[in-house]
Amino acid sequence: MKRTRSVVRGIGSYLPRRKLTNQDLEKLVETSHEWIVQRTGIEERHIAEDDETTSVLGIKAAEAALADAGLTANDIDLVICATSTPDYTFPSTATMIQTGIGMTHGAAFDLQAVCTGFVYAVATADKFLQSGSHRRALVIGAETFSRILDWNDRTTCVLFGDGAGAIVLEAQEGEGTSADRGVLTSHLRSDGRYRDKLYVDGGPGSTKTTGVLKMEGREVFKFAVGMVADVVQDAFKATGTSAEELKWFVPHQANKRIITASADKLGIAPEKVVITVDRHGNTSAASIPLALDAARRDGRIQDGDLVMIEAIGGGFTWGSALIRW
């Protein structure tokens, strides 16, 4: 039975100009390169300059994705930006990206699911395209987490970086099987009881301030490895596929130990796992599209490959999407 699929037409990314290495951090807080690498796998991250706002990063990633797709802003009718670090409370960062790429039609909105934001955004765009209401969507993950860090807290400031990634999804007719190109299935979950494990201690409706990130790292690690497997297994079940058939596993890039432990629990071979956390740090909603773009540009991800994206974020939120590239 034929059905509409959301096919990836193009992908792009952007990283801020400034790199911050572990050796640089040794001069700011009491830490060491060895300690950071041993516990996280991170060696460096990119930090946005004052003129590199979240929308600026998103615009550059969106332009790269459009160029890769061979399309222009006129070909897009939906923009979704996943971010927890918007330029302003409002208007949405998505509308600023819309304007930045020269688009004056269609719809644009932000989506907030923290580190799971890009997966949520892909799932949301897929529903719009399947419904027939829109033809092509620009899906962006963009973050400037360096703006909400306590740079005196060595347990959190070493973890995060800034960046943006984007994909163009296009509605195309498929055969309705797992051999189709495009988003084959998506599975989203959340549980607000875990709010205190990972959150920002401010906001316009509470403290009237931006606040800074707070995290119970050990608890987040346990949850990420122990409970997030359900959405990946649900994706395999929904499509009749398996870890053996998977070509690439592209999880949220939070911590190398979480990534390897999760892949091991799911029975995914190490050589199928895309890891960029060593170069990017944790870029929240931007991490998956940044990793996808890196693997596409270096020739790993090829047309027809079965790719699983998966993430967990504050809330907790978590989710997966299985995509035939």
PDB file of C-alpha atoms in Angstrom:
ATOM      1  CA  MET A   1       0.000   0.000   0.000  1.00  0.00           C
ATOM      2  CA  LYS A   2       1.591   3.244  -1.149  1.00  0.00           C
ATOM      3  CA  ARG A   3       2.162   6.012   1.386  1.00  0.00           C
ATOM      4  CA  THR A   4       3.802   9.410   1.663  1.00  0.00           C
ATOM      5  CA  ARG A   5       7.360   9.401   2.994  1.00  0.00           C
ATOM      6  CA  SER A   6       9.482  12.330   4.186  1.00  0.00           C
ATOM      7  CA  VAL A   7      12.686  11.910   2.200  1.00  0.00           C
ATOM      8  CA  VAL A   8      15.962  13.646   3.059  1.00  0.00           C
ATOM      9  CA  ARG A   9      16.830  15.917   0.122  1.00  0.00           C
ATOM     10  CA  GLY A  10      19.744  17.791   1.669  1.00  0.00           C
ATOM     11  CA  ILE A  11      21.766  18.334   4.818  1.00  0.00           C
ATOM     12  CA  GLY A  12      24.053  21.045   6.176  1.00  0.00           C
ATOM     13  CA  SER A  13      25.676  22.281   9.357  1.00  0.00           C
ATOM     14  CA  TYR A  14      27.599  25.143  10.874  1.00  0.00           C
ATOM     15  CA  LEU A  15      30.024  25.405  13.796  1.00  0.00           C
ATOM     16  CA  PRO A  16      31.087  28.689  15.389  1.00  0.00           C
ATOM     17  CA  ARG A  17      34.517  30.045  14.527  1.00  0.00           C
ATOM     18  CA  ARG A  18      35.984  29.704  18.014  1.00  0.00           C
ATOM     19  CA  LYS A  19      37.240  26.369  19.350  1.00  0.00           C
ATOM     20  CA  LEU A  20      37.611  25.735  23.068  1.00  0.00           C
ATOM     21  CA  THR A  21      39.906  22.812  23.857  1.00  0.00           C
ATOM     22  CA  ASN A  22      40.247  20.910  27.102  1.00  0.00           C
ATOM     23  CA  GLN A  23      43.606  22.583  27.549  1.00  0.00           C
ATOM     24  CA  ASP A  24      41.860  25.966  27.343  1.00  0.00           C
ATOM     25  CA  LEU A  25      39.404  24.837  30.025  1.00  0.00           C
ATOM     26  CA  GLU A  26      42.277  23.872  32.313  1.00  0.00           C
ATOM     27  CA  LYS A  27      43.011  27.603  32.537  1.00  0.00           C
ATOM     28  CA  LEU A  28      39.399  28.453  33.477  1.00  0.00           C
ATOM     29  CA  VAL A  29      38.375  25.794  36.017  1.00  0.00           C
ATOM     30  CA  GLU A  30      39.995  23.065  38.059  1.00  0.00           C
ATOM     31  CA  THR A  31      39.950  20.211  35.555  1.00  0.00           C
ATOM     32  CA  SER A  32      42.263  18.356  33.201  1.00  0.00           C
ATOM     33  CA  HIS A  33      42.252  17.100  29.643  1.00  0.00           C
ATOM     34  CA  GLU A  34      42.657  13.537  30.882  1.00  0.00           C
ATOM     35  CA  TRP A  35      39.728  13.798  33.321  1.00  0.00           C
ATOM     36  CA  ILE A  36      37.372  15.195  30.680  1.00  0.00           C
ATOM     37  CA  VAL A  37      38.321  12.629  28.026  1.00  0.00           C
ATOM     38  CA  GLN A  38      38.115   9.699  30.431  1.00  0.00           C
ATOM     39  CA  ARG A  39      34.606  10.575  31.608  1.00  0.00           C
ATOM     40  CA  THR A  40      33.084  12.080  28.467  1.00  0.00           C
ATOM     41  CA  GLY A  41      35.238  11.493  25.401  1.00  0.00           C
ATOM     42  CA  ILE A  42      35.186  15.233  24.669  1.00  0.00           C
ATOM     43  CA  GLU A  43      38.406  16.902  23.488  1.00  0.00           C
ATOM     44  CA  GLU A  44      37.123  20.211  22.126  1.00  0.00           C
ATOM     45  CA  ARG A  45      33.951  22.134  21.451  1.00  0.00           C
ATOM     46  CA  HIS A  46      32.933  25.290  19.528  1.00  0.00           C
ATOM     47  CA  ILE A  47      31.779  28.410  21.361  1.00  0.00           C
ATOM     48  CA  ALA A  48      29.689  31.102  19.681  1.00  0.00           C
ATOM     49  CA  GLU A  49      30.977  34.663  19.582  1.00  0.00           C
ATOM     50  CA  ASP A  50      28.668  37.520  20.613  1.00  0.00           C
ATOM     51  CA  ASP A  51      27.526  38.041  17.014  1.00  0.00           C
ATOM     52  CA  GLU A  52      26.827  34.331  16.494  1.00  0.00           C
ATOM     53  CA  THR A  53      23.334  33.974  17.916  1.00  0.00           C
ATOM     54  CA  THR A  54      21.288  30.800  17.636  1.00  0.00           C
ATOM     55  CA  SER A  55      19.446  32.152  14.589  1.00  0.00           C
ATOM     56  CA  VAL A  56      22.733  33.061  12.883  1.00  0.00           C
ATOM     57  CA  LEU A  57      23.998  29.514  13.350  1.00  0.00           C
ATOM     58  CA  GLY A  58      20.644  28.160  12.155  1.00  0.00           C
ATOM     59  CA  ILE A  59      20.615  30.338   9.050  1.00  0.00           C
ATOM     60  CA  LYS A  60      24.071  29.130   8.004  1.00  0.00           C
ATOM     61  CA  ALA A  61      23.117  25.479   8.542  1.00  0.00           C
ATOM     62  CA  ALA A  62      19.834  25.991   6.654  1.00  0.00           C
ATOM     63  CA  GLU A  63      21.598  27.621   3.718  1.00  0.00           C
ATOM     64  CA  ALA A  64      24.048  24.724   3.557  1.00  0.00           C
ATOM     65  CA  ALA A  65      21.192  22.195   3.586  1.00  0.00           C
ATOM     66  CA  LEU A  66      19.343  24.037   0.828  1.00  0.00           C
ATOM     67  CA  ALA A  67      22.492  24.174  -1.304  1.00  0.00           C
ATOM     68  CA  ASP A  68      23.052  20.446  -0.771  1.00  0.00           C
ATOM     69  CA  ALA A  69      19.463  19.785  -1.859  1.00  0.00           C
ATOM     70  CA  GLY A  70      19.758  22.030  -4.902  1.00  0.00           C
ATOM     71  CA  LEU A  71      16.782  24.042  -3.659  1.00  0.00           C
ATOM     72  CA  THR A  72      16.016  27.623  -2.635  1.00  0.00           C
ATOM     73  CA  ALA A  73      13.900  29.166   0.104  1.00  0.00           C
ATOM     74  CA  ASN A  74      11.052  29.394  -2.427  1.00  0.00           C
ATOM     75  CA  ASP A  75      10.881  25.593  -2.454  1.00  0.00           C
ATOM     76  CA  ILE A  76      10.294  25.339   1.322  1.00  0.00           C
ATOM     77  CA  ASP A  77       6.893  25.782   2.963  1.00  0.00           C
ATOM     78  CA  LEU A  78       7.651  24.766   6.567  1.00  0.00           C
ATOM     79  CA  VAL A  79      10.496  25.651   8.958  1.00  0.00           C
ATOM     80  CA  ILE A  80      10.866  23.940  12.341  1.00  0.00           C
ATOM     81  CA  CYS A  81      13.733  24.920  14.615  1.00  0.00           C
ATOM     82  CA  ALA A  82      14.523  22.726  17.614  1.00  0.00           C
ATOM     83  CA  THR A  83      16.256  24.842  20.250  1.00  0.00           C
ATOM     84  CA  SER A  84      16.418  25.497  23.989  1.00  0.00           C
ATOM     85  CA  THR A  85      18.482  28.656  23.512  1.00  0.00           C
ATOM     86  CA  PRO A  86      16.371  30.978  21.339  1.00  0.00           C
ATOM     87  CA  ASP A  87      17.566  34.463  20.466  1.00  0.00           C
ATOM     88  CA  TYR A  88      14.492  35.899  22.183  1.00  0.00           C
ATOM     89  CA  THR A  89      11.541  34.691  24.227  1.00  0.00           C
ATOM     90  CA  PHE A  90       9.666  35.681  21.080  1.00  0.00           C
ATOM     91  CA  PRO A  91       9.591  35.906  18.111  1.00  0.00           C
ATOM     92  CA  SER A  92      10.620  32.343  17.458  1.00  0.00           C
ATOM     93  CA  THR A  93      14.097  31.580  16.201  1.00  0.00           C
ATOM     94  CA  ALA A  94      12.459  29.716  13.306  1.00  0.00           C
ATOM     95  CA  THR A  95      10.872  32.912  11.996  1.00  0.00           C
ATOM     96  CA  MET A  96      14.248  34.652  12.169  1.00  0.00           C
ATOM     97  CA  ILE A  97      15.803  31.805  10.191  1.00  0.00           C
ATOM     98  CA  GLN A  98      12.883  32.029   7.763  1.00  0.00           C
ATOM     99  CA  THR A  99      13.655  35.707   7.193  1.00  0.00           C
ATOM    100  CA  GLY A 100      17.393  35.054   7.070  1.00  0.00           C
ATOM    101  CA  ILE A 101      17.101  32.642   4.152  1.00  0.00           C
ATOM    102  CA  GLY A 102      14.766  35.006   2.287  1.00  0.00           C
ATOM    103  CA  MET A 103      11.534  33.075   2.813  1.00  0.00           C
ATOM    104  CA  THR A 104       8.314  35.097   3.173  1.00  0.00           C
ATOM    105  CA  HIS A 105       5.672  32.378   2.780  1.00  0.00           C
ATOM    106  CA  GLY A 106       4.724  29.193   4.599  1.00  0.00           C
ATOM    107  CA  ALA A 107       4.956  28.594   8.342  1.00  0.00           C
ATOM    108  CA  ALA A 108       7.780  28.603  10.888  1.00  0.00           C
ATOM    109  CA  PHE A 109       7.885  27.701  14.563  1.00  0.00           C
ATOM    110  CA  ASP A 110      10.237  26.573  17.337  1.00  0.00           C
ATOM    111  CA  LEU A 111      10.080  23.241  19.107  1.00  0.00           C
ATOM    112  CA  GLN A 112      11.550  22.710  22.588  1.00  0.00           C
ATOM    113  CA  ALA A 113      12.455  19.212  23.760  1.00  0.00           C
ATOM    114  CA  VAL A 114      16.040  20.012  24.812  1.00  0.00           C
ATOM    115  CA  CYS A 115      18.506  17.400  23.520  1.00  0.00           C
ATOM    116  CA  THR A 116      15.701  15.341  21.973  1.00  0.00           C
ATOM    117  CA  GLY A 117      14.532  18.411  20.059  1.00  0.00           C
ATOM    118  CA  PHE A 118      15.796  17.392  16.633  1.00  0.00           C
ATOM    119  CA  VAL A 119      14.160  13.959  16.852  1.00  0.00           C
ATOM    120  CA  TYR A 120      10.892  15.595  17.928  1.00  0.00           C
ATOM    121  CA  ALA A 121      11.224  18.101  15.062  1.00  0.00           C
ATOM    122  CA  VAL A 122      11.823  15.378  12.470  1.00  0.00           C
ATOM    123  CA  ALA A 123       8.779  13.468  13.751  1.00  0.00           C
ATOM    124  CA  THR A 124       6.655  16.634  13.679  1.00  0.00           C
ATOM    125  CA  ALA A 125       7.734  17.634  10.173  1.00  0.00           C
ATOM    126  CA  ASP A 126       7.059  14.082   8.999  1.00  0.00           C
ATOM    127  CA  LYS A 127       3.469  14.335  10.224  1.00  0.00           C
ATOM    128  CA  PHE A 128       2.965  17.634   8.383  1.00  0.00           C
ATOM    129  CA  LEU A 129       4.322  16.176   5.141  1.00  0.00           C
ATOM    130  CA  GLN A 130       2.334  12.946   5.466  1.00  0.00           C
ATOM    131  CA  SER A 131      -0.857  14.953   5.956  1.00  0.00           C
ATOM    132  CA  GLY A 132      -0.401  16.681   2.618  1.00  0.00           C
ATOM    133  CA  SER A 133      -0.582  20.156   4.144  1.00  0.00           C
ATOM    134  CA  HIS A 134       3.060  20.897   3.269  1.00  0.00           C
ATOM    135  CA  ARG A 135       5.490  19.709   0.617  1.00  0.00           C
ATOM    136  CA  ARG A 136       8.999  20.453   1.894  1.00  0.00           C
ATOM    137  CA  ALA A 137      10.247  21.143   5.412  1.00  0.00           C
ATOM    138  CA  LEU A 138      13.471  22.643   6.664  1.00  0.00           C
ATOM    139  CA  VAL A 139      14.229  20.983  10.018  1.00  0.00           C
ATOM    140  CA  ILE A 140      16.925  22.638  12.111  1.00  0.00           C
ATOM    141  CA  GLY A 141      18.635  21.958  15.418  1.00  0.00           C
ATOM    142  CA  ALA A 142      20.483  25.061  16.640  1.00  0.00           C
ATOM    143  CA  GLU A 143      21.940  25.856  20.049  1.00  0.00           C
ATOM    144  CA  THR A 144      24.147  28.317  21.916  1.00  0.00           C
ATOM    145  CA  PHE A 145      24.348  26.419  25.192  1.00  0.00           C
ATOM    146  CA  SER A 146      27.449  28.364  26.174  1.00  0.00           C
ATOM    147  CA  ARG A 147      25.046  31.218  27.043  1.00  0.00           C
ATOM    148  CA  ILE A 148      23.364  29.201  29.817  1.00  0.00           C
ATOM    149  CA  LEU A 149      26.386  27.578  31.457  1.00  0.00           C
ATOM    150  CA  ASP A 150      27.927  28.363  34.821  1.00  0.00           C
ATOM    151  CA  TRP A 151      31.548  28.702  33.791  1.00  0.00           C
ATOM    152  CA  ASN A 152      32.619  28.131  37.392  1.00  0.00           C
ATOM    153  CA  ASP A 153      30.928  24.722  37.514  1.00  0.00           C
ATOM    154  CA  ARG A 154      33.501  22.268  36.234  1.00  0.00           C
ATOM    155  CA  THR A 155      30.985  19.411  36.169  1.00  0.00           C
ATOM    156  CA  THR A 156      28.856  21.052  33.456  1.00  0.00           C
ATOM    157  CA  CYS A 157      30.840  23.726  31.627  1.00  0.00           C
ATOM    158  CA  VAL A 158      33.231  21.144  30.140  1.00  0.00           C
ATOM    159  CA  LEU A 159      30.385  19.223  28.503  1.00  0.00           C
ATOM    160  CA  PHE A 160      28.615  21.591  26.150  1.00  0.00           C
ATOM    161  CA  GLY A 161      29.252  23.399  22.880  1.00  0.00           C
ATOM    162  CA  ASP A 162      27.418  25.443  20.262  1.00  0.00           C
ATOM    163  CA  GLY A 163      26.422  24.660  16.691  1.00  0.00           C
ATOM    164  CA  ALA A 164      23.615  24.013  14.232  1.00  0.00           C
ATOM    165  CA  GLY A 165      22.568  21.387  11.726  1.00  0.00           C
ATOM    166  CA  ALA A 166      19.684  21.166   9.270  1.00  0.00           C
ATOM    167  CA  ILE A 167      17.991  18.791   6.863  1.00  0.00           C
ATOM    168  CA  VAL A 168      15.493  19.314   4.065  1.00  0.00           C
ATOM    169  CA  LEU A 169      12.629  16.798   4.052  1.00  0.00           C
ATOM    170  CA  GLU A 170      10.447  16.369   0.960  1.00  0.00           C
ATOM    171  CA  ALA A 171       7.149  14.495   0.651  1.00  0.00           C
ATOM    172  CA  GLN A 172       7.516  11.650  -1.845  1.00  0.00           C
ATOM    173  CA  GLU A 173       5.389   8.620  -2.586  1.00  0.00           C
ATOM    174  CA  GLY A 174       6.731   5.298  -1.299  1.00  0.00           C
ATOM    175  CA  GLU A 175       5.614   1.713  -1.549  1.00  0.00           C
ATOM    176  CA  GLY A 176       4.799   1.527   2.149  1.00  0.00           C
ATOM    177  CA  THR A 177       7.601  -0.908   3.000  1.00  0.00           C
ATOM    178  CA  SER A 178      10.831  -0.603   5.000  1.00  0.00           C
ATOM    179  CA  ALA A 179      12.683  -0.413   1.685  1.00  0.00           C
ATOM    180  CA  ASP A 180      11.223   3.066   1.063  1.00  0.00           C
ATOM    181  CA  ARG A 181      13.479   6.087   1.300  1.00  0.00           C
ATOM    182  CA  GLY A 182      12.571   8.605   4.006  1.00  0.00           C
ATOM    183  CA  VAL A 183      11.375   8.594   7.590  1.00  0.00           C
ATOM    184  CA  LEU A 184      10.019   5.084   8.180  1.00  0.00           C
ATOM    185  CA  THR A 185       8.854   5.532  11.774  1.00  0.00           C
ATOM    186  CA  SER A 186       9.319   7.744  14.833  1.00  0.00           C
ATOM    187  CA  HIS A 187       8.683   7.165  18.526  1.00  0.00           C
ATOM    188  CA  LEU A 188       8.566   9.919  21.150  1.00  0.00           C
ATOM    189  CA  ARG A 189       8.381   9.717  24.938  1.00  0.00           C
ATOM    190  CA  SER A 190       8.592  12.001  27.964  1.00  0.00           C
ATOM    191  CA  ASP A 191       8.333  11.811  31.736  1.00  0.00           C
ATOM    192  CA  GLY A 192       8.231  15.096  33.630  1.00  0.00           C
ATOM    193  CA  ARG A 193       8.933  13.481  36.994  1.00  0.00           C
ATOM    194  CA  TYR A 194      12.651  13.713  36.255  1.00  0.00           C
ATOM    195  CA  ARG A 195      12.752  17.503  35.932  1.00  0.00           C
ATOM    196  CA  ASP A 196      15.287  17.984  38.748  1.00  0.00           C
ATOM    197  CA  LYS A 197      17.864  15.706  37.121  1.00  0.00           C
ATOM    198  CA  LEU A 198      18.574  18.092  34.235  1.00  0.00           C
ATOM    199  CA  TYR A 199      17.183  21.618  34.019  1.00  0.00           C
ATOM    200  CA  VAL A 200      17.909  25.346  33.812  1.00  0.00           C
ATOM    201  CA  ASP A 201      17.191  27.215  37.049  1.00  0.00           C
ATOM    202  CA  GLY A 202      15.506  30.222  35.470  1.00  0.00           C
ATOM    203  CA  GLY A 203      12.947  31.457  32.975  1.00  0.00           C
ATOM    204  CA  PRO A 204      10.709  34.445  32.216  1.00  0.00           C
ATOM    205  CA  GLY A 205       7.689  32.872  33.928  1.00  0.00           C
ATOM    206  CA  SER A 206       9.509  31.998  37.159  1.00  0.00           C
ATOM    207  CA  THR A 207      12.694  33.894  37.984  1.00  0.00           C
ATOM    208  CA  LYS A 208      12.498  36.445  35.150  1.00  0.00           C
ATOM    209  CA  THR A 209      16.102  35.483  34.352  1.00  0.00           C
ATOM    210  CA  THR A 210      17.759  33.142  31.893  1.00  0.00           C
ATOM    211  CA  GLY A 211      19.239  30.892  34.569  1.00  0.00           C
ATOM    212  CA  VAL A 212      22.027  28.349  34.189  1.00  0.00           C
ATOM    213  CA  LEU A 213      22.126  24.641  33.509  1.00  0.00           C
ATOM    214  CA  LYS A 214      21.998  22.205  36.437  1.00  0.00           C
ATOM    215  CA  MET A 215      22.562  18.473  36.111  1.00  0.00           C
ATOM    216  CA  GLU A 216      22.832  15.320  38.187  1.00  0.00           C
ATOM    217  CA  GLY A 217      25.234  13.610  35.834  1.00  0.00           C
ATOM    218  CA  ARG A 218      25.181  10.144  37.382  1.00  0.00           C
ATOM    219  CA  GLU A 219      21.364   9.987  37.317  1.00  0.00           C
ATOM    220  CA  VAL A 220      21.200  11.200  33.716  1.00  0.00           C
ATOM    221  CA  PHE A 221      23.729   8.537  32.711  1.00  0.00           C
ATOM    222  CA  LYS A 222      21.702   5.778  34.372  1.00  0.00           C
ATOM    223  CA  PHE A 223      18.466   6.881  32.724  1.00  0.00           C
ATOM    224  CA  ALA A 224      20.016   7.352  29.285  1.00  0.00           C
ATOM    225  CA  VAL A 225      21.466   3.853  29.200  1.00  0.00           C
ATOM    226  CA  GLY A 226      18.770   2.065  31.164  1.00  0.00           C
ATOM    227  CA  MET A 227      15.490   3.367  29.807  1.00  0.00           C
ATOM    228  CA  VAL A 228      15.951   4.946  26.383  1.00  0.00           C
ATOM    229  CA  ALA A 229      16.272   1.596  24.568  1.00  0.00           C
ATOM    230  CA  ASP A 230      12.486   1.263  24.310  1.00  0.00           C
ATOM    231  CA  VAL A 231      12.089   3.830  21.526  1.00  0.00           C
ATOM    232  CA  VAL A 232      14.808   2.165  19.429  1.00  0.00           C
ATOM    233  CA  GLN A 233      13.336  -1.289  19.899  1.00  0.00           C
ATOM    234  CA  ASP A 234       9.881   0.116  19.079  1.00  0.00           C
ATOM    235  CA  ALA A 235      11.261   1.467  15.797  1.00  0.00           C
ATOM    236  CA  PHE A 236      12.644  -1.932  14.823  1.00  0.00           C
ATOM    237  CA  LYS A 237       9.355  -3.590  15.754  1.00  0.00           C
ATOM    238  CA  ALA A 238       7.263  -1.085  13.784  1.00  0.00           C
ATOM    239  CA  THR A 239       9.291  -1.587  10.603  1.00  0.00           C
ATOM    240  CA  GLY A 240      10.205  -5.257  10.869  1.00  0.00           C
ATOM    241  CA  THR A 241      13.894  -4.373  10.849  1.00  0.00           C
ATOM    242  CA  SER A 242      16.708  -5.178  13.264  1.00  0.00           C
ATOM    243  CA  ALA A 243      19.995  -3.914  14.634  1.00  0.00           C
ATOM    244  CA  GLU A 244      21.777  -6.194  12.149  1.00  0.00           C
ATOM    245  CA  GLU A 245      20.115  -4.436   9.203  1.00  0.00           C
ATOM    246  CA  LEU A 246      20.989  -0.994  10.556  1.00  0.00           C
ATOM    247  CA  LYS A 247      23.788   0.722   8.642  1.00  0.00           C
ATOM    248  CA  TRP A 248      24.354   3.667  10.994  1.00  0.00           C
ATOM    249  CA  PHE A 249      23.367   4.535  14.553  1.00  0.00           C
ATOM    250  CA  VAL A 250      23.513   8.317  15.109  1.00  0.00           C
ATOM    251  CA  PRO A 251      22.581   9.056  18.725  1.00  0.00           C
ATOM    252  CA  HIS A 252      22.568  12.341  20.584  1.00  0.00           C
ATOM    253  CA  GLN A 253      26.187  13.249  21.253  1.00  0.00           C
ATOM    254  CA  ALA A 254      26.179  13.825  25.008  1.00  0.00           C
ATOM    255  CA  ASN A 255      28.876  11.539  26.324  1.00  0.00           C
ATOM    256  CA  LYS A 256      30.940   8.846  24.640  1.00  0.00           C
ATOM    257  CA  ARG A 257      30.375   6.434  27.522  1.00  0.00           C
ATOM    258  CA  ILE A 258      26.587   6.811  27.188  1.00  0.00           C
ATOM    259  CA  ILE A 259      26.785   6.299  23.422  1.00  0.00           C
ATOM    260  CA  THR A 260      28.887   3.131  23.593  1.00  0.00           C
ATOM    261  CA  ALA A 261      26.916   1.668  26.507  1.00  0.00           C
ATOM    262  CA  SER A 262      23.597   2.305  24.727  1.00  0.00           C
ATOM    263  CA  ALA A 263      24.817   0.771  21.466  1.00  0.00           C
ATOM    264  CA  ASP A 264      26.088  -2.270  23.327  1.00  0.00           C
ATOM    265  CA  LYS A 265      22.760  -2.728  25.125  1.00  0.00           C
ATOM    266  CA  LEU A 266      20.894  -2.511  21.810  1.00  0.00           C
ATOM    267  CA  GLY A 267      23.202  -4.995  20.084  1.00  0.00           C
ATOM    268  CA  ILE A 268      24.500  -2.402  17.619  1.00  0.00           C
ATOM    269  CA  ALA A 269      28.047  -3.078  16.433  1.00  0.00           C
ATOM    270  CA  PRO A 270      30.602  -0.369  17.380  1.00  0.00           C
ATOM    271  CA  GLU A 271      31.590   0.192  13.749  1.00  0.00           C
ATOM    272  CA  LYS A 272      28.019   1.323  12.983  1.00  0.00           C
ATOM    273  CA  VAL A 273      28.032   4.099  15.592  1.00  0.00           C
ATOM    274  CA  VAL A 274      28.691   7.692  14.485  1.00  0.00           C
ATOM    275  CA  ILE A 275      30.542   9.652  17.172  1.00  0.00           C
ATOM    276  CA  THR A 276      31.360  13.362  16.959  1.00  0.00           C
ATOM    277  CA  VAL A 277      31.149  14.298  20.655  1.00  0.00           C
ATOM    278  CA  ASP A 278      34.950  14.348  20.805  1.00  0.00           C
ATOM    279  CA  ARG A 279      35.030  17.377  18.465  1.00  0.00           C
ATOM    280  CA  HIS A 280      31.695  19.065  19.191  1.00  0.00           C
ATOM    281  CA  GLY A 281      30.864  18.370  22.833  1.00  0.00           C
ATOM    282  CA  ASN A 282      27.181  18.183  23.708  1.00  0.00           C
ATOM    283  CA  THR A 283      25.365  20.595  21.383  1.00  0.00           C
ATOM    284  CA  SER A 284      21.889  19.554  22.545  1.00  0.00           C
ATOM    285  CA  ALA A 285      19.340  19.697  19.687  1.00  0.00           C
ATOM    286  CA  ALA A 286      22.121  20.405  17.182  1.00  0.00           C
ATOM    287  CA  SER A 287      24.141  17.283  17.958  1.00  0.00           C
ATOM    288  CA  ILE A 288      22.339  14.749  15.764  1.00  0.00           C
ATOM    289  CA  PRO A 289      22.191  16.865  12.576  1.00  0.00           C
ATOM    290  CA  LEU A 290      25.832  17.870  13.107  1.00  0.00           C
ATOM    291  CA  ALA A 291      26.775  14.188  13.366  1.00  0.00           C
ATOM    292  CA  LEU A 292      24.611  13.252  10.369  1.00  0.00           C
ATOM    293  CA  ASP A 293      26.233  15.942   8.245  1.00  0.00           C
ATOM    294  CA  ALA A 294      29.735  14.885   9.287  1.00  0.00           C
ATOM    295  CA  ALA A 295      29.001  11.258   8.364  1.00  0.00           C
ATOM    296  CA  ARG A 296      27.377  12.255   5.081  1.00  0.00           C
ATOM    297  CA  ARG A 297      30.242  14.536   4.063  1.00  0.00           C
ATOM    298  CA  ASP A 298      32.964  11.987   4.821  1.00  0.00           C
ATOM    299  CA  GLY A 299      31.179   9.370   2.743  1.00  0.00           C
ATOM    300  CA  ARG A 300      29.909   7.070   5.474  1.00  0.00           C
ATOM    301  CA  ILE A 301      26.175   7.694   5.019  1.00  0.00           C
ATOM    302  CA  GLN A 302      25.125   6.761   1.485  1.00  0.00           C
ATOM    303  CA  ASP A 303      21.772   6.827  -0.299  1.00  0.00           C
ATOM    304  CA  GLY A 304      19.740   3.813   0.725  1.00  0.00           C
ATOM    305  CA  ASP A 305      21.422   3.383   4.108  1.00  0.00           C
ATOM    306  CA  LEU A 306      19.204   2.570   7.085  1.00  0.00           C
ATOM    307  CA  VAL A 307      19.953   5.197   9.760  1.00  0.00           C
ATOM    308  CA  MET A 308      18.664   5.333  13.340  1.00  0.00           C
ATOM    309  CA  ILE A 309      18.672   8.636  15.223  1.00  0.00           C
ATOM    310  CA  GLU A 310      17.992   8.628  18.964  1.00  0.00           C
ATOM    311  CA  ALA A 311      18.208  11.101  21.834  1.00  0.00           C
ATOM    312  CA  ILE A 312      17.383  11.834  25.446  1.00  0.00           C
ATOM    313  CA  GLY A 313      16.974  15.325  26.888  1.00  0.00           C
ATOM    314  CA  GLY A 314      15.899  17.253  29.945  1.00  0.00           C
ATOM    315  CA  GLY A 315      12.354  16.659  31.077  1.00  0.00           C
ATOM    316  CA  PHE A 316      13.062  13.805  30.567  1.00  0.00           C
ATOM    317  CA  THR A 317      12.234  13.571  26.875  1.00  0.00           C
ATOM    318  CA  TRP A 318      13.475  10.834  24.569  1.00  0.00           C
ATOM    319  CA  GLY A 319      12.768   9.539  21.102  1.00  0.00           C
ATOM    320  CA  SER A 320      13.931   7.807  17.944  1.00  0.00           C
ATOM    321  CA  ALA A 321      13.412   8.013  14.198  1.00  0.00           C
ATOM    322  CA  LEU A 322      14.382   5.391  11.653  1.00  0.00           C
ATOM    323  CA  ILE A 323      15.300   6.860   8.279  1.00  0.00           C
ATOM    324  CA  ARG A 324      16.159   5.251   4.952  1.00  0.00           C
ATOM    325  CA  TRP A 325      18.592   7.813   3.503  1.00  0.00           C
TER     326      TRP A 325
END
